[in-house]
Amino acid sequence: MTTPQLSKLRIPGAARREGRPGVALAVIAACQLMVVLDATIVNIALPHIQTDLAISTTDLSWVISAYTLAFGGLLLLGGRAGDILGRRRVFLTGILLFTLASLLGGFAEEPWQLLAARALQGVGGAIASPTSLALVTTTFAEGPARNRAFGVFAAVSAGGGAVGLLAGGMLTEWLDWRWVFFVNVPIGLLIAFLTPLYISESERHPGRFDIAGALTSTVGMTSLVYGFIRASQDGWRDGVTIGAFVLAVILLAGFVLVESRAADPIIPLRMFADRNRTGTYVIMLSLAAAMFGMFFFIVQFVQNVLDFSPIRSGIGFLPITVAIVTAAGLSQRLLPRLGPKPFMVIGSALTGIGLTWLTFIEPDSSYASGVLGPMLLFGFGMGLNFVTLTLTAVSGVAPQEAGAASGLLNASQQVGGSLGLSILVTVFGTAGRNEAHQQVPDFMAHADQGQAAAFQQTGMLPDPWGDAVLTQGISTSFIAAVAMSGLALVTAVLVIRVRKSDLEALNGAAAQAGPAA
């Protein structure tokens, strides 16, 4: 065989255009941005979706939860699928499924159609997202190159939520709410086209799919979230509420039992033997729980109380994106020298201070006095944590379990976000009802005949009484968010340890000592 013929041979599964890691990282980061962005891009469009599809306020919350629950619940199975079937193959499948679901969501004419499309989007995201993080570990060698790649990946993950709010505002105001779904179609198709060109297939590892583990975890978390949302409307003594919590406990306990006996569990329980990794998952879950609620309720405040337009609301969230990216870059540079603990402690403390500030929000608070400052503190704290948590979660994990480890980290974020939002909605609903009972007498004393008739028909208080109810519910809900960030801070202080081996791994000293010599 001649030399030209040998040069044409290519290893099966290799990228058609190898040697361009920057482009490969851009493709992987684009996928992560699209998936993470979709968790918040819909928030801005919710009032328009509610009006167009005649969705009740209760069902409207499921437009967010249907996505995050399917996403978070199946992330673990998605990470395992990448290990067994090949990460590029699974990554491509997830992207195409996510793109199809986005197209269906844009064409939805009934509430159930939109909720089904959102759940399907979550499934596609659960397949693609953990695989994308695992692809970073196989594309870049451990050390500075991988640290930089993780820095880009984490910055995209952290800033995607705020970028989604801006993009949602622009698309909703300039085009239509359906474009928050349609926009994913060309992006997804472009990623699908570039993937085989620049990303090589990973080695396939033998194993089995833990379907029982995936089902018990997903349905268990869905039941738990449903229980909280149900309690916010029908009370804690409602039979369905109690039944949902009981079912959640049974299924989640069954999940732990299944994982302890499964030959190839989606969560190898030995991962929790490392206290730093376990602490990382707890911190991610806690901070994500606070973050999802913060975005959701601040959007409601700036649009309904401050009367911001959708695009103005999106622009109002740009400072938090800058804070996250700035802090992420700072932590990436200093992490190898200081280790993860200082960034986890300081980051969790800053998020707690920002959330505490938000508990003082009032109907007459302005954007500058009541929103901007807390967002900057919160965003900087989250930025310090994202790179740190990402690197700590996958540090020292065997290659064949990289997908499961990254899937568990992402699952902690998505499931934590869903659970946290449901808890904050429960607190919001209770506080809002109590405030409404106090506002009704004053409203009836000042209302004209038309306002009184409208209230009797809808049960909704007009402004300024309605603003007082909404704001009281929001400020009270942030007390629960403060508690969530407090759990993250306590975990960072008491659980996380700085170890010499971790610093060496972050520096890539051990991996590069031979080549450097």
XYZ file of C-alpha atoms in Angstrom:
517
model
C 0.000 0.000 0.000
C 1.424 3.370 -0.967
C 1.975 6.311 1.355
C -0.849 8.381 -0.173
C -3.202 5.443 0.348
C -2.087 5.079 3.968
C -2.750 8.769 4.565
C -6.336 8.304 3.488
C -6.967 5.624 6.116
C -8.854 6.881 9.116
C -9.524 5.253 12.458
C -13.222 4.268 12.715
C -15.097 6.900 14.682
C -12.391 9.533 14.284
C -13.439 13.073 13.427
C -13.224 13.831 9.714
C -11.287 17.000 10.503
C -9.086 16.164 13.456
C -6.652 18.440 15.232
C -9.017 21.350 15.820
C -9.872 21.194 19.536
C -11.073 24.799 19.544
C -13.818 24.012 17.055
C -14.703 20.815 18.917
C -15.051 22.806 22.142
C -17.226 25.374 20.374
C -19.577 22.613 19.182
C -19.772 21.055 22.653
C -20.293 24.444 24.323
C -22.998 25.368 21.792
C -24.919 22.249 22.741
C -24.616 23.039 26.439
C -25.656 26.638 25.868
C -28.748 25.574 23.922
C -29.791 23.043 26.551
C -29.137 25.254 29.581
C -30.532 28.341 27.898
C -33.821 26.554 27.239
C -34.382 26.154 30.964
C -34.860 29.938 31.299
C -35.622 31.286 27.824
C -39.257 30.291 28.282
C -39.609 32.285 31.525
C -39.940 35.630 29.760
C -42.567 34.226 27.396
C -44.769 32.661 30.103
C -47.374 35.472 30.253
C -47.805 35.320 26.466
C -48.018 31.516 26.487
C -50.633 31.661 29.229
C -52.808 34.088 27.267
C -52.425 32.378 23.889
C -53.043 28.795 25.063
C -55.412 29.666 27.931
C -53.291 27.839 30.517
C -54.143 28.214 34.181
C -51.531 29.619 36.537
C -51.085 26.193 38.135
C -50.453 24.442 34.834
C -48.173 27.261 33.712
C -45.549 26.255 36.271
C -45.345 22.869 34.568
C -44.073 24.527 31.390
C -40.829 24.926 33.355
C -41.070 21.811 35.517
C -41.879 19.384 32.683
C -38.559 20.273 31.092
C -36.373 20.350 34.174
C -37.804 17.169 35.693
C -37.342 15.108 32.528
C -33.929 16.701 32.061
C -32.716 16.158 35.603
C -34.347 12.778 36.099
C -32.856 11.180 32.979
C -29.443 12.859 32.992
C -27.970 9.913 34.851
C -29.225 7.450 32.268
C -28.001 9.739 29.500
C -24.509 9.822 30.962
C -24.476 6.046 31.230
C -25.680 5.678 27.639
C -22.689 7.677 26.444
C -20.316 5.374 28.305
C -21.855 2.229 26.816
C -22.862 3.268 23.275
C -20.228 5.884 22.489
C -20.450 9.517 23.498
C -20.485 11.103 20.066
C -23.303 8.823 18.919
C -25.397 9.534 22.014
C -24.577 13.256 21.868
C -25.836 13.438 18.283
C -29.021 11.525 19.144
C -29.806 13.877 21.995
C -29.272 16.956 19.840
C -31.617 15.694 17.127
C -34.314 14.729 19.653
C -34.045 18.116 21.353
C -34.339 19.855 17.978
C -37.440 17.855 17.023
C -39.098 18.579 20.363
C -38.373 22.304 19.979
C -40.093 22.285 16.599
C -43.142 20.524 18.069
C -43.273 22.984 20.971
C -43.316 25.933 18.606
C -46.322 24.496 16.775
C -48.289 23.586 19.946
C -51.937 24.643 19.896
C -53.077 22.993 23.144
C -51.531 23.068 26.616
C -50.936 19.305 26.681
C -49.072 19.512 23.389
C -46.702 22.131 24.778
C -46.131 20.216 28.020
C -45.424 17.018 26.079
C -42.955 18.859 23.853
C -41.254 20.367 26.905
C -40.870 16.931 28.469
C -39.461 15.580 25.197
C -37.033 18.497 25.114
C -35.938 17.470 28.582
C -35.320 13.915 27.400
C -33.186 15.170 24.502
C -31.272 17.487 26.793
C -30.713 14.668 29.290
C -29.124 12.584 26.541
C -26.945 15.339 25.107
C -25.853 17.385 28.134
C -23.972 14.840 30.288
C -22.368 13.430 27.175
C -21.115 16.881 26.208
C -19.326 17.318 29.542
C -17.846 13.818 29.253
C -16.637 14.661 25.739
C -14.577 17.483 27.243
C -12.747 14.962 29.424
C -11.959 12.711 26.449
C -11.099 15.516 23.993
C -8.692 17.441 26.246
C -5.797 16.008 28.261
C -5.871 16.497 32.021
C -4.089 19.665 33.051
C -4.224 23.313 31.908
C -5.875 22.489 28.555
C -8.728 20.625 30.217
C -9.024 23.267 32.933
C -9.426 25.968 30.271
C -11.999 23.844 28.432
C -13.915 23.289 31.667
C -13.747 27.019 32.306
C -15.444 27.712 28.974
C -17.975 24.947 29.564
C -18.791 26.122 33.080
C -19.072 29.770 31.997
C -21.538 28.739 29.292
C -23.500 26.662 31.795
C -23.548 29.480 34.327
C -24.355 32.311 31.940
C -26.820 30.360 29.818
C -29.706 31.042 32.165
C -29.325 34.816 32.026
C -28.662 34.765 28.279
C -31.876 32.772 27.902
C -33.848 35.513 29.634
C -32.441 38.138 27.255
C -33.018 35.996 24.179
C -36.521 35.159 25.354
C -37.346 38.838 25.732
C -36.083 39.710 22.259
C -37.859 36.828 20.540
C -41.122 37.338 22.416
C -41.287 41.090 21.850
C -39.975 41.236 18.293
C -41.469 38.025 16.908
C -43.681 35.692 18.918
C -43.399 33.412 21.942
C -43.211 30.400 19.615
C -39.775 31.538 18.481
C -38.284 30.705 21.874
C -38.703 27.133 20.608
C -38.134 27.622 16.882
C -34.743 29.264 17.497
C -33.340 25.915 18.626
C -34.042 24.240 15.281
C -31.317 25.836 13.097
C -28.826 25.754 15.975
C -29.491 22.077 16.633
C -29.176 21.157 12.975
C -25.863 23.038 12.710
C -24.473 21.224 15.765
C -25.611 17.890 14.315
C -23.811 18.689 11.054
C -20.531 19.747 12.719
C -20.341 16.969 15.320
C -19.003 14.137 13.093
C -16.605 16.585 11.434
C -14.771 17.756 14.545
C -15.548 15.347 17.406
C -14.188 11.813 17.529
C -16.138 8.881 18.903
C -15.160 7.749 22.385
C -14.255 4.254 23.409
C -17.294 2.130 24.203
C -17.388 0.456 27.600
C -19.350 -2.729 28.333
C -22.348 -2.429 30.620
C -26.120 -2.527 30.977
C -28.770 0.150 31.190
C -30.244 0.694 34.630
C -33.823 1.316 33.526
C -35.260 0.607 36.981
C -32.966 3.192 38.530
C -33.862 5.808 35.930
C -37.606 5.273 36.335
C -37.672 5.250 40.142
C -35.536 8.395 40.374
C -37.450 10.341 37.713
C -40.958 9.406 38.836
C -39.965 9.823 42.473
C -38.694 13.366 41.947
C -41.719 14.233 39.799
C -44.019 13.047 42.580
C -42.063 15.080 45.141
C -42.255 18.266 43.075
C -45.948 17.673 42.377
C -46.554 17.302 46.101
C -45.074 20.728 46.818
C -46.976 22.417 43.995
C -50.211 20.719 45.053
C -49.645 21.818 48.661
C -49.328 25.446 47.559
C -52.906 25.322 46.254
C -54.778 22.711 48.280
C -52.861 22.653 51.550
C -50.671 20.139 53.330
C -53.623 18.054 54.561
C -54.960 17.399 51.078
C -55.133 13.653 50.367
C -53.481 13.930 46.953
C -50.676 16.037 48.428
C -49.975 13.473 51.121
C -50.187 10.642 48.588
C -47.664 12.372 46.314
C -45.154 12.722 49.155
C -45.640 9.118 50.278
C -45.132 7.872 46.725
C -42.007 10.028 46.382
C -40.487 8.584 49.559
C -41.233 5.013 48.445
C -39.807 5.500 44.956
C -36.692 7.376 46.054
C -36.003 4.769 48.729
C -36.512 2.124 46.065
C -34.043 3.982 43.857
C -31.323 3.741 46.513
C -32.094 0.040 46.969
C -31.963 -0.596 43.216
C -28.652 1.221 42.886
C -27.093 -0.741 45.733
C -27.921 -4.035 43.997
C -27.608 -3.177 40.301
C -24.693 -4.651 38.382
C -24.324 -1.437 36.345
C -26.047 1.343 38.314
C -26.559 4.772 36.799
C -25.129 6.122 40.060
C -22.290 3.957 41.358
C -22.714 4.554 45.087
C -18.941 4.357 45.546
C -18.772 7.849 44.026
C -20.119 9.175 47.307
C -17.188 7.679 49.203
C -15.199 10.807 48.260
C -16.376 13.503 50.670
C -15.374 16.349 48.331
C -17.442 14.906 45.493
C -20.430 14.292 47.757
C -20.179 17.817 49.123
C -19.985 19.142 45.574
C -23.272 17.491 44.650
C -24.996 18.866 47.747
C -23.712 22.387 47.065
C -24.790 22.251 43.426
C -28.271 21.011 44.346
C -28.709 23.699 47.002
C -27.468 26.617 44.898
C -29.460 25.518 41.848
C -32.580 25.338 44.004
C -32.077 28.976 44.937
C -31.026 30.045 41.428
C -34.092 28.734 39.581
C -36.397 30.428 42.049
C -34.460 33.691 41.874
C -34.764 33.892 38.099
C -38.432 32.877 38.090
C -39.624 35.369 40.699
C -37.471 38.323 39.677
C -38.891 38.015 36.156
C -42.383 38.180 37.659
C -41.441 41.239 39.703
C -39.841 43.296 36.944
C -42.609 42.533 34.441
C -45.687 42.689 36.670
C -44.664 45.251 39.301
C -42.077 47.392 37.508
C -43.935 47.009 34.171
C -40.816 46.087 32.199
C -41.350 44.882 28.639
C -40.025 41.390 27.770
C -36.889 42.741 26.101
C -36.253 45.276 28.855
C -36.576 42.451 31.372
C -33.962 40.481 29.462
C -31.596 43.430 29.321
C -32.070 43.874 33.047
C -30.491 40.471 33.582
C -27.322 41.220 31.607
C -25.379 42.351 34.729
C -25.775 38.923 36.306
C -24.261 37.345 33.187
C -21.244 39.657 33.426
C -20.849 38.848 37.129
C -21.011 35.087 36.503
C -18.505 35.119 33.641
C -16.099 37.405 35.546
C -16.160 35.236 38.637
C -15.844 32.036 36.604
C -12.696 33.363 34.925
C -11.238 34.417 38.273
C -11.843 31.030 39.858
C -10.388 29.216 36.855
C -7.085 31.107 37.200
C -6.756 30.809 40.980
C -8.250 27.372 41.573
C -5.020 25.385 40.960
C -3.220 27.430 43.616
C -5.937 27.707 46.270
C -8.008 24.570 45.778
C -11.807 24.388 45.671
C -12.808 25.181 49.256
C -12.225 28.978 49.340
C -14.305 29.485 46.201
C -17.137 27.272 47.447
C -17.252 29.054 50.816
C -17.016 32.611 49.464
C -19.335 31.870 46.530
C -22.020 30.315 48.728
C -21.765 33.199 51.201
C -22.193 35.812 48.452
C -25.255 34.063 47.031
C -26.759 33.985 50.514
C -26.145 37.709 51.029
C -27.730 38.511 47.662
C -30.793 36.403 48.423
C -31.124 37.953 51.889
C -31.152 41.378 50.244
C -34.030 40.235 48.032
C -36.173 39.406 51.081
C -36.507 43.178 51.611
C -38.025 43.834 48.182
C -41.205 45.962 48.266
C -43.791 47.203 45.726
C -42.086 50.597 45.535
C -38.587 49.130 45.132
C -36.874 50.178 41.936
C -34.699 48.044 39.699
C -31.547 49.827 40.897
C -32.360 49.644 44.609
C -34.118 46.302 44.854
C -32.874 44.066 42.023
C -29.498 45.064 40.565
C -27.370 44.848 43.728
C -28.675 41.440 44.858
C -28.291 40.045 41.332
C -24.643 41.111 41.120
C -23.799 39.500 44.460
C -25.715 36.360 43.587
C -24.178 36.115 40.113
C -20.608 36.593 41.340
C -21.117 33.929 43.977
C -22.523 31.474 41.449
C -19.671 32.200 39.053
C -17.102 31.339 41.722
C -18.855 28.031 42.278
C -19.608 26.775 38.779
C -16.041 26.125 37.580
C -15.056 24.854 41.022
C -17.959 22.425 41.298
C -17.503 21.147 37.746
C -13.824 20.347 38.179
C -14.254 18.810 41.634
C -17.118 16.557 40.553
C -15.175 14.833 37.764
C -11.704 14.911 39.355
C -10.270 11.433 39.861
C -13.171 9.593 38.225
C -12.352 6.510 36.140
C -12.789 7.110 32.371
C -15.582 4.537 32.078
C -17.596 6.410 34.729
C -17.006 9.964 33.512
C -20.460 10.095 31.957
C -22.167 8.993 35.155
C -20.176 11.476 37.251
C -20.938 14.426 34.978
C -24.546 13.282 34.671
C -24.907 13.292 38.436
C -23.525 16.825 38.651
C -25.967 18.077 36.025
C -28.785 16.098 37.627
C -28.049 17.822 40.931
C -28.458 21.170 39.183
C -31.650 20.357 37.292
C -33.384 18.318 39.989
C -32.312 20.850 42.588
C -33.737 23.622 40.419
C -37.067 21.831 39.989
C -37.340 20.962 43.657
C -36.258 24.416 44.768
C -38.721 26.150 42.465
C -41.573 23.986 43.744
C -40.654 24.783 47.363
C -40.415 28.506 46.650
C -43.734 28.411 44.784
C -45.286 26.755 47.846
C -43.960 29.480 50.143
C -45.008 32.124 47.619
C -48.545 30.760 47.410
C -49.024 30.638 51.173
C -47.611 34.128 51.751
C -49.568 35.525 48.801
C -52.864 34.143 50.100
C -52.248 35.564 53.575
C -51.395 38.971 52.134
C -54.451 38.889 49.868
C -56.732 38.319 52.866
C -55.262 41.440 54.454
C -55.602 43.510 51.280
C -59.192 42.608 50.437
C -60.878 44.860 53.075
C -58.905 47.903 51.902
C -59.642 47.057 48.273
C -63.387 46.707 48.904
C -63.385 50.048 50.723
C -61.890 51.860 47.714
C -63.049 49.821 44.717
C -65.639 51.119 42.279
C -68.528 48.936 41.118
C -66.654 47.611 38.069
C -63.571 46.646 40.045
C -65.663 44.893 42.668
C -67.528 42.919 40.013
C -64.292 41.901 38.313
C -62.854 40.743 41.622
C -65.909 38.635 42.363
C -65.543 36.958 38.968
C -61.770 36.357 38.850
C -60.642 36.528 42.478
C -57.679 38.646 41.318
C -56.878 41.944 43.012
C -55.996 44.838 40.682
C -53.012 47.110 41.243
C -51.800 48.471 43.622
C -53.299 45.777 45.863
C -52.219 43.058 43.452
C -48.651 44.369 43.451
C -48.595 44.207 47.239
C -49.747 40.573 47.187
C -47.243 39.553 44.519
C -44.328 41.331 46.183
C -45.081 39.908 49.621
C -45.174 36.412 48.154
C -41.886 36.958 46.321
C -40.002 38.459 49.270
C -41.184 35.679 51.585
C -40.208 32.973 49.108
C -36.642 34.281 49.140
C -36.396 33.373 52.820
C -36.536 29.738 51.719
C -33.901 30.502 49.072
C -31.633 31.929 51.785
C -31.971 28.653 53.687
C -30.943 26.744 50.547
C -27.820 28.834 50.083
C -27.136 28.410 53.789
C -27.068 24.635 53.325
C -24.506 25.102 50.550
C -22.358 27.302 52.786
C -22.445 24.858 55.724
C -21.518 22.006 53.383
C -18.606 23.977 51.930
C -17.265 24.816 55.393
C -17.715 21.434 57.084
C -17.425 18.866 54.292
C -14.989 20.151 51.654
C -11.288 19.638 52.315
C -8.251 20.999 50.483
C -5.971 18.080 49.584
C -2.553 18.130 47.968
C -3.593 15.506 45.425
C -6.469 17.726 44.287
C -4.141 20.671 43.742
C -1.742 18.500 41.759
C -4.576 17.234 39.574
C -5.857 20.761 38.967
C -2.391 21.913 37.960
C -1.886 18.867 35.785
C 1.521 18.427 37.447
C 1.401 14.671 37.676
C 0.038 14.237 34.166
C 2.600 16.522 32.556
C 5.718 15.743 34.568
C 6.873 13.077 32.112
C 6.279 14.996 28.844
C 7.792 18.156 30.302
C 10.958 16.327 31.252
